[in-house]
GROMACS .gro file of N, CA and C in nm:
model
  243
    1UNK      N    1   6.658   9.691   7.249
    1UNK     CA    2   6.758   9.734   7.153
    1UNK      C    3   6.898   9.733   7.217
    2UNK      N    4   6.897   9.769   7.344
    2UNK     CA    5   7.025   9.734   7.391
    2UNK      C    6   7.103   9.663   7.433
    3UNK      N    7   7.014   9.524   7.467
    3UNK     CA    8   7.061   9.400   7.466
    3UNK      C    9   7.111   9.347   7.331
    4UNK      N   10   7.073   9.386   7.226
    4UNK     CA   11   7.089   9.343   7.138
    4UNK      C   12   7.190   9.436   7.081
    5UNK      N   13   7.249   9.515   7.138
    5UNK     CA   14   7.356   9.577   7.121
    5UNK      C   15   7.495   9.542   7.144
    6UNK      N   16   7.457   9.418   7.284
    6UNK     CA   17   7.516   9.384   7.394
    6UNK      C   18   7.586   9.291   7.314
    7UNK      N   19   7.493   9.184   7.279
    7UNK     CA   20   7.482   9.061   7.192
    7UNK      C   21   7.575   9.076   7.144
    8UNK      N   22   7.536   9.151   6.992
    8UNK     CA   23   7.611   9.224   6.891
    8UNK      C   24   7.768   9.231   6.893
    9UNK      N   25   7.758   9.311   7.006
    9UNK     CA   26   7.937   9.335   7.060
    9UNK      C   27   8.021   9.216   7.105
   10UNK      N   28   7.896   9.104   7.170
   10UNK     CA   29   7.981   8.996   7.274
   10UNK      C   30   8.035   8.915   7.127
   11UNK      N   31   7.941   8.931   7.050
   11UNK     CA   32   7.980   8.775   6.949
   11UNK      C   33   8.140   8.855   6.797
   12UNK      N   34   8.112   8.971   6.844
   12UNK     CA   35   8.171   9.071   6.763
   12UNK      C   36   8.341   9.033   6.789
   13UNK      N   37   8.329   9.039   6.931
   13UNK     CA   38   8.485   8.981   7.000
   13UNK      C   39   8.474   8.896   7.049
   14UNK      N   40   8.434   8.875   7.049
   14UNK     CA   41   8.412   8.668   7.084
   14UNK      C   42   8.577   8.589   7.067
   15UNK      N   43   8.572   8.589   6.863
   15UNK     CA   44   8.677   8.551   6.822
   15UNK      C   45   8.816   8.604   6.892
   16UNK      N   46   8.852   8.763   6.931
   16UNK     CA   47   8.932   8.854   7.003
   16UNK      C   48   8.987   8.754   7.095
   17UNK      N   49   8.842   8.774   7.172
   17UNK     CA   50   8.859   8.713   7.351
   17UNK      C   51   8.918   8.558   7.335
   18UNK      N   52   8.912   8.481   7.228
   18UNK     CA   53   8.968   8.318   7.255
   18UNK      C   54   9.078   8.298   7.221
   19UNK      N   55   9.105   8.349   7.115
   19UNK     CA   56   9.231   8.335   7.028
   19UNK      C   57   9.351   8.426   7.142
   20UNK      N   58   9.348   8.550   7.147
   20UNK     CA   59   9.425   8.628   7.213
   20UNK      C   60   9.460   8.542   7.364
   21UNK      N   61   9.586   8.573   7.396
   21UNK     CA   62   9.694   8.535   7.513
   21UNK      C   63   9.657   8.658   7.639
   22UNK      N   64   9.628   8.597   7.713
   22UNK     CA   65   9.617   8.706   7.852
   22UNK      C   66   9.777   8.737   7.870
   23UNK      N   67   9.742   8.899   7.859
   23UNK     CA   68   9.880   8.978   7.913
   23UNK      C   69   9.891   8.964   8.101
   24UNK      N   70   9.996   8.920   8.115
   24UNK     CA   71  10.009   8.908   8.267
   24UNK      C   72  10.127   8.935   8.335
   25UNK      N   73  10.192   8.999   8.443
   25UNK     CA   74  10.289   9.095   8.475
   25UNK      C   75  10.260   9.025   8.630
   26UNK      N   76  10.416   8.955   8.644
   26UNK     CA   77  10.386   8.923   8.774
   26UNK      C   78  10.547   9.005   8.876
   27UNK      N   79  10.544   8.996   8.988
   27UNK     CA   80  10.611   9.088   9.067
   27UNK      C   81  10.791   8.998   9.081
   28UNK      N   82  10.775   8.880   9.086
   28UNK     CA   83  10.875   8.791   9.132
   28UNK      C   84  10.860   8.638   9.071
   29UNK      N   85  10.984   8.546   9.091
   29UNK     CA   86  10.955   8.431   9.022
   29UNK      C   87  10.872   8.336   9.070
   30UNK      N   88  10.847   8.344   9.182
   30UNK     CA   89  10.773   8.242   9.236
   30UNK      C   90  10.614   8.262   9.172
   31UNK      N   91  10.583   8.385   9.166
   31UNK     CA   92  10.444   8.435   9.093
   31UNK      C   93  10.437   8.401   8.933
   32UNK      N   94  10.529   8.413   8.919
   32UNK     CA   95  10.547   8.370   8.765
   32UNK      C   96  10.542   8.241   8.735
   33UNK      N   97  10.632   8.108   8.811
   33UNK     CA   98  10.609   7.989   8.793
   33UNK      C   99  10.474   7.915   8.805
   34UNK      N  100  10.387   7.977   8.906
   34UNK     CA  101  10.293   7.970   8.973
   34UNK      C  102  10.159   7.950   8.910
   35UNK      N  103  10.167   8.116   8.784
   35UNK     CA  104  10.060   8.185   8.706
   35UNK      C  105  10.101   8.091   8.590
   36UNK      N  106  10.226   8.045   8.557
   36UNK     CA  107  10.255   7.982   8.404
   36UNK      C  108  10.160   7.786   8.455
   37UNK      N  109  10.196   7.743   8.525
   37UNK     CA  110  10.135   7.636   8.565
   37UNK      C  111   9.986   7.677   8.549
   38UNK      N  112   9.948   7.781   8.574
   38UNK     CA  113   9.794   7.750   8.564
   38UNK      C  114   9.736   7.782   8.419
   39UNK      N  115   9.810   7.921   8.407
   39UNK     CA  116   9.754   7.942   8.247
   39UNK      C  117   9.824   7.902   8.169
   40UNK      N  118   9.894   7.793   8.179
   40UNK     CA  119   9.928   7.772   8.025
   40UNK      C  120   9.967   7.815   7.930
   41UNK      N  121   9.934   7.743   7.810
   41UNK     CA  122   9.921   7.854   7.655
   41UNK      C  123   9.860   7.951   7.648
   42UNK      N  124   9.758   7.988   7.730
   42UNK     CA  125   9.634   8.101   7.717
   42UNK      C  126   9.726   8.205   7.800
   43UNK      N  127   9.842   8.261   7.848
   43UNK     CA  128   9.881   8.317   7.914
   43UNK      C  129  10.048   8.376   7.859
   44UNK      N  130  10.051   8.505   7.818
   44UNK     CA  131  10.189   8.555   7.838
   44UNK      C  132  10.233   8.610   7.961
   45UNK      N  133  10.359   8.629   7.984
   45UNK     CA  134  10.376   8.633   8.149
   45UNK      C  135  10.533   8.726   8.103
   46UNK      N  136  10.497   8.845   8.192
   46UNK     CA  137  10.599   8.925   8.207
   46UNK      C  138  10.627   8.926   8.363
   47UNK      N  139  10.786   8.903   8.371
   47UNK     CA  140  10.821   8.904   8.513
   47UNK      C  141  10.899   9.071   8.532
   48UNK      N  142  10.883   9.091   8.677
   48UNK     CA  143  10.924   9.226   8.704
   48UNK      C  144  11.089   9.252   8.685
   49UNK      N  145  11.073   9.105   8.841
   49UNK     CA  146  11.215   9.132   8.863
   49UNK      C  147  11.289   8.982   8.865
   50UNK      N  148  11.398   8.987   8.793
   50UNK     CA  149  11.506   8.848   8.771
   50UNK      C  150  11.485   8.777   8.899
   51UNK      N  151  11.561   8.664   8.856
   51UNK     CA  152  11.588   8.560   8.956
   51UNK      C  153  11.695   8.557   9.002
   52UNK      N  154  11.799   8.710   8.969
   52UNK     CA  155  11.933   8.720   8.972
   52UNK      C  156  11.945   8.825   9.071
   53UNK      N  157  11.812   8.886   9.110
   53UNK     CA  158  11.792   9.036   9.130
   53UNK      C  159  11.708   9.020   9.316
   54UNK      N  160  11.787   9.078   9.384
   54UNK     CA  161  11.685   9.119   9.525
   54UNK      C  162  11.601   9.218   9.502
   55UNK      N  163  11.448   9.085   9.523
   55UNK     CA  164  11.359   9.182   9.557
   55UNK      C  165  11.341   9.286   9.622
   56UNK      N  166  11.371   9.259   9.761
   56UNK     CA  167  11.405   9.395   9.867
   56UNK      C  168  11.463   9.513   9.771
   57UNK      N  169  11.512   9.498   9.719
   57UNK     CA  170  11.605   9.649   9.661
   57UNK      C  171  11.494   9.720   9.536
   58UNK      N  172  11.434   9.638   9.460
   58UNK     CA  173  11.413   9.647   9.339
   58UNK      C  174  11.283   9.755   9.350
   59UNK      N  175  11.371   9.852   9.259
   59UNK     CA  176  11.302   9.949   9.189
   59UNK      C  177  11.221   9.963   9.056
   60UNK      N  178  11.075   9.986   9.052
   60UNK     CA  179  11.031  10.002   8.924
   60UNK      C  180  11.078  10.109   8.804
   61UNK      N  181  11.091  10.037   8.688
   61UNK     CA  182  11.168  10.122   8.584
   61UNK      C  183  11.059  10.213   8.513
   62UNK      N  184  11.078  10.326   8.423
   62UNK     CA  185  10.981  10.371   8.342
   62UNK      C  186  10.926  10.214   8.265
   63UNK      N  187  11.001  10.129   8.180
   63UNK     CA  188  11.014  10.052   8.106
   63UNK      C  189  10.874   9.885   8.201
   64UNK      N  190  10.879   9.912   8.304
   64UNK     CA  191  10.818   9.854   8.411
   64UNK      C  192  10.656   9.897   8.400
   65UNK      N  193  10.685  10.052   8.432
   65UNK     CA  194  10.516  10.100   8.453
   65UNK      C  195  10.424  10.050   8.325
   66UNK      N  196  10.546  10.106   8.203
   66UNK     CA  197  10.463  10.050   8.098
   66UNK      C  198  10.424   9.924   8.024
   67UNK      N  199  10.515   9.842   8.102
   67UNK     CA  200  10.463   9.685   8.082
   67UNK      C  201  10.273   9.676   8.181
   68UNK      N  202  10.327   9.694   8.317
   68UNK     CA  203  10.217   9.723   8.389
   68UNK      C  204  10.126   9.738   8.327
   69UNK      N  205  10.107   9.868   8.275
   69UNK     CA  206   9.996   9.964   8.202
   69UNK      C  207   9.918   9.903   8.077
   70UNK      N  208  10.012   9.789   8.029
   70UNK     CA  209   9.927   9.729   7.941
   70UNK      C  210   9.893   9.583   7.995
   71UNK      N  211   9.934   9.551   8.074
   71UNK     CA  212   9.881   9.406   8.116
   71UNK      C  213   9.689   9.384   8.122
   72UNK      N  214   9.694   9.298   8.135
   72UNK     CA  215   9.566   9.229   8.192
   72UNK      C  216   9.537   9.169   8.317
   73UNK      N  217   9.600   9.106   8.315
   73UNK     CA  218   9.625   9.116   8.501
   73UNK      C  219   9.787   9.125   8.552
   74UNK      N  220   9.761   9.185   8.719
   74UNK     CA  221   9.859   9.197   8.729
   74UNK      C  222   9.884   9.101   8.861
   75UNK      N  223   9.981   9.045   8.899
   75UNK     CA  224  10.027   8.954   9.005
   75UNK      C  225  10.122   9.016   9.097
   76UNK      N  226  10.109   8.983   9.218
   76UNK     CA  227  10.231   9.033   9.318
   76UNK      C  228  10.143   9.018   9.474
   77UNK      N  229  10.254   9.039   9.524
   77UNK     CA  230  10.301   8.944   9.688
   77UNK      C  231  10.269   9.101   9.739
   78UNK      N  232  10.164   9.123   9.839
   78UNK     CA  233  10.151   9.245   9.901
   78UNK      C  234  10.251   9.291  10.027
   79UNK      N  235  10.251   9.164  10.117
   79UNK     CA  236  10.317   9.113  10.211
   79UNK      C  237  10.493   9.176  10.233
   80UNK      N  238  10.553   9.152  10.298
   80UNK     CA  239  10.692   9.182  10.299
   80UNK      C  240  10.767   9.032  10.261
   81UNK      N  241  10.870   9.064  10.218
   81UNK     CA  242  10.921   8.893  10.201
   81UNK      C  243  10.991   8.894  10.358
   0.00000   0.00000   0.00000
């Protein structure tokens, strides 16, 4: 019964899961050019910080966390530049 619950649900959002654009939040431009080359159309892409803007400095905004918070995946450089 609970596989068939499983079922149920997978084919339920099925349609959801293909049609819908992966939310994606990347840290800098290079991550962004990077993630748009691969996903394509299947991919919206929120960048953190401009191409106008030093990374080194850049502070996350309230307006930031909550892009974050709804993404689907998130992208970024762990590393130091």
């Amino acid at each position: 019964m609970k596989l068939h619950s499983y079922i149920f649900l997978f084919l339920f959002m099925w349609p959801t899961l293909v049609l819908s654009k992966i939310q994606a939040v990347t840290t800098f431009t290079v991550l962004e050019d990077f993630v748009k080359r691969i996903g394509g159309d299947r991919i919206e892409i929120t960048n953190l910080v401009p191409s106008d803007s030093d990374p080194h400095i850049y502070e996350p905004t309230p307006q930031d966390v909550k892009k974050i918070s709804k993404a689907d995946l998130i992208f970024y450089k762990r590393l130091r530049f």
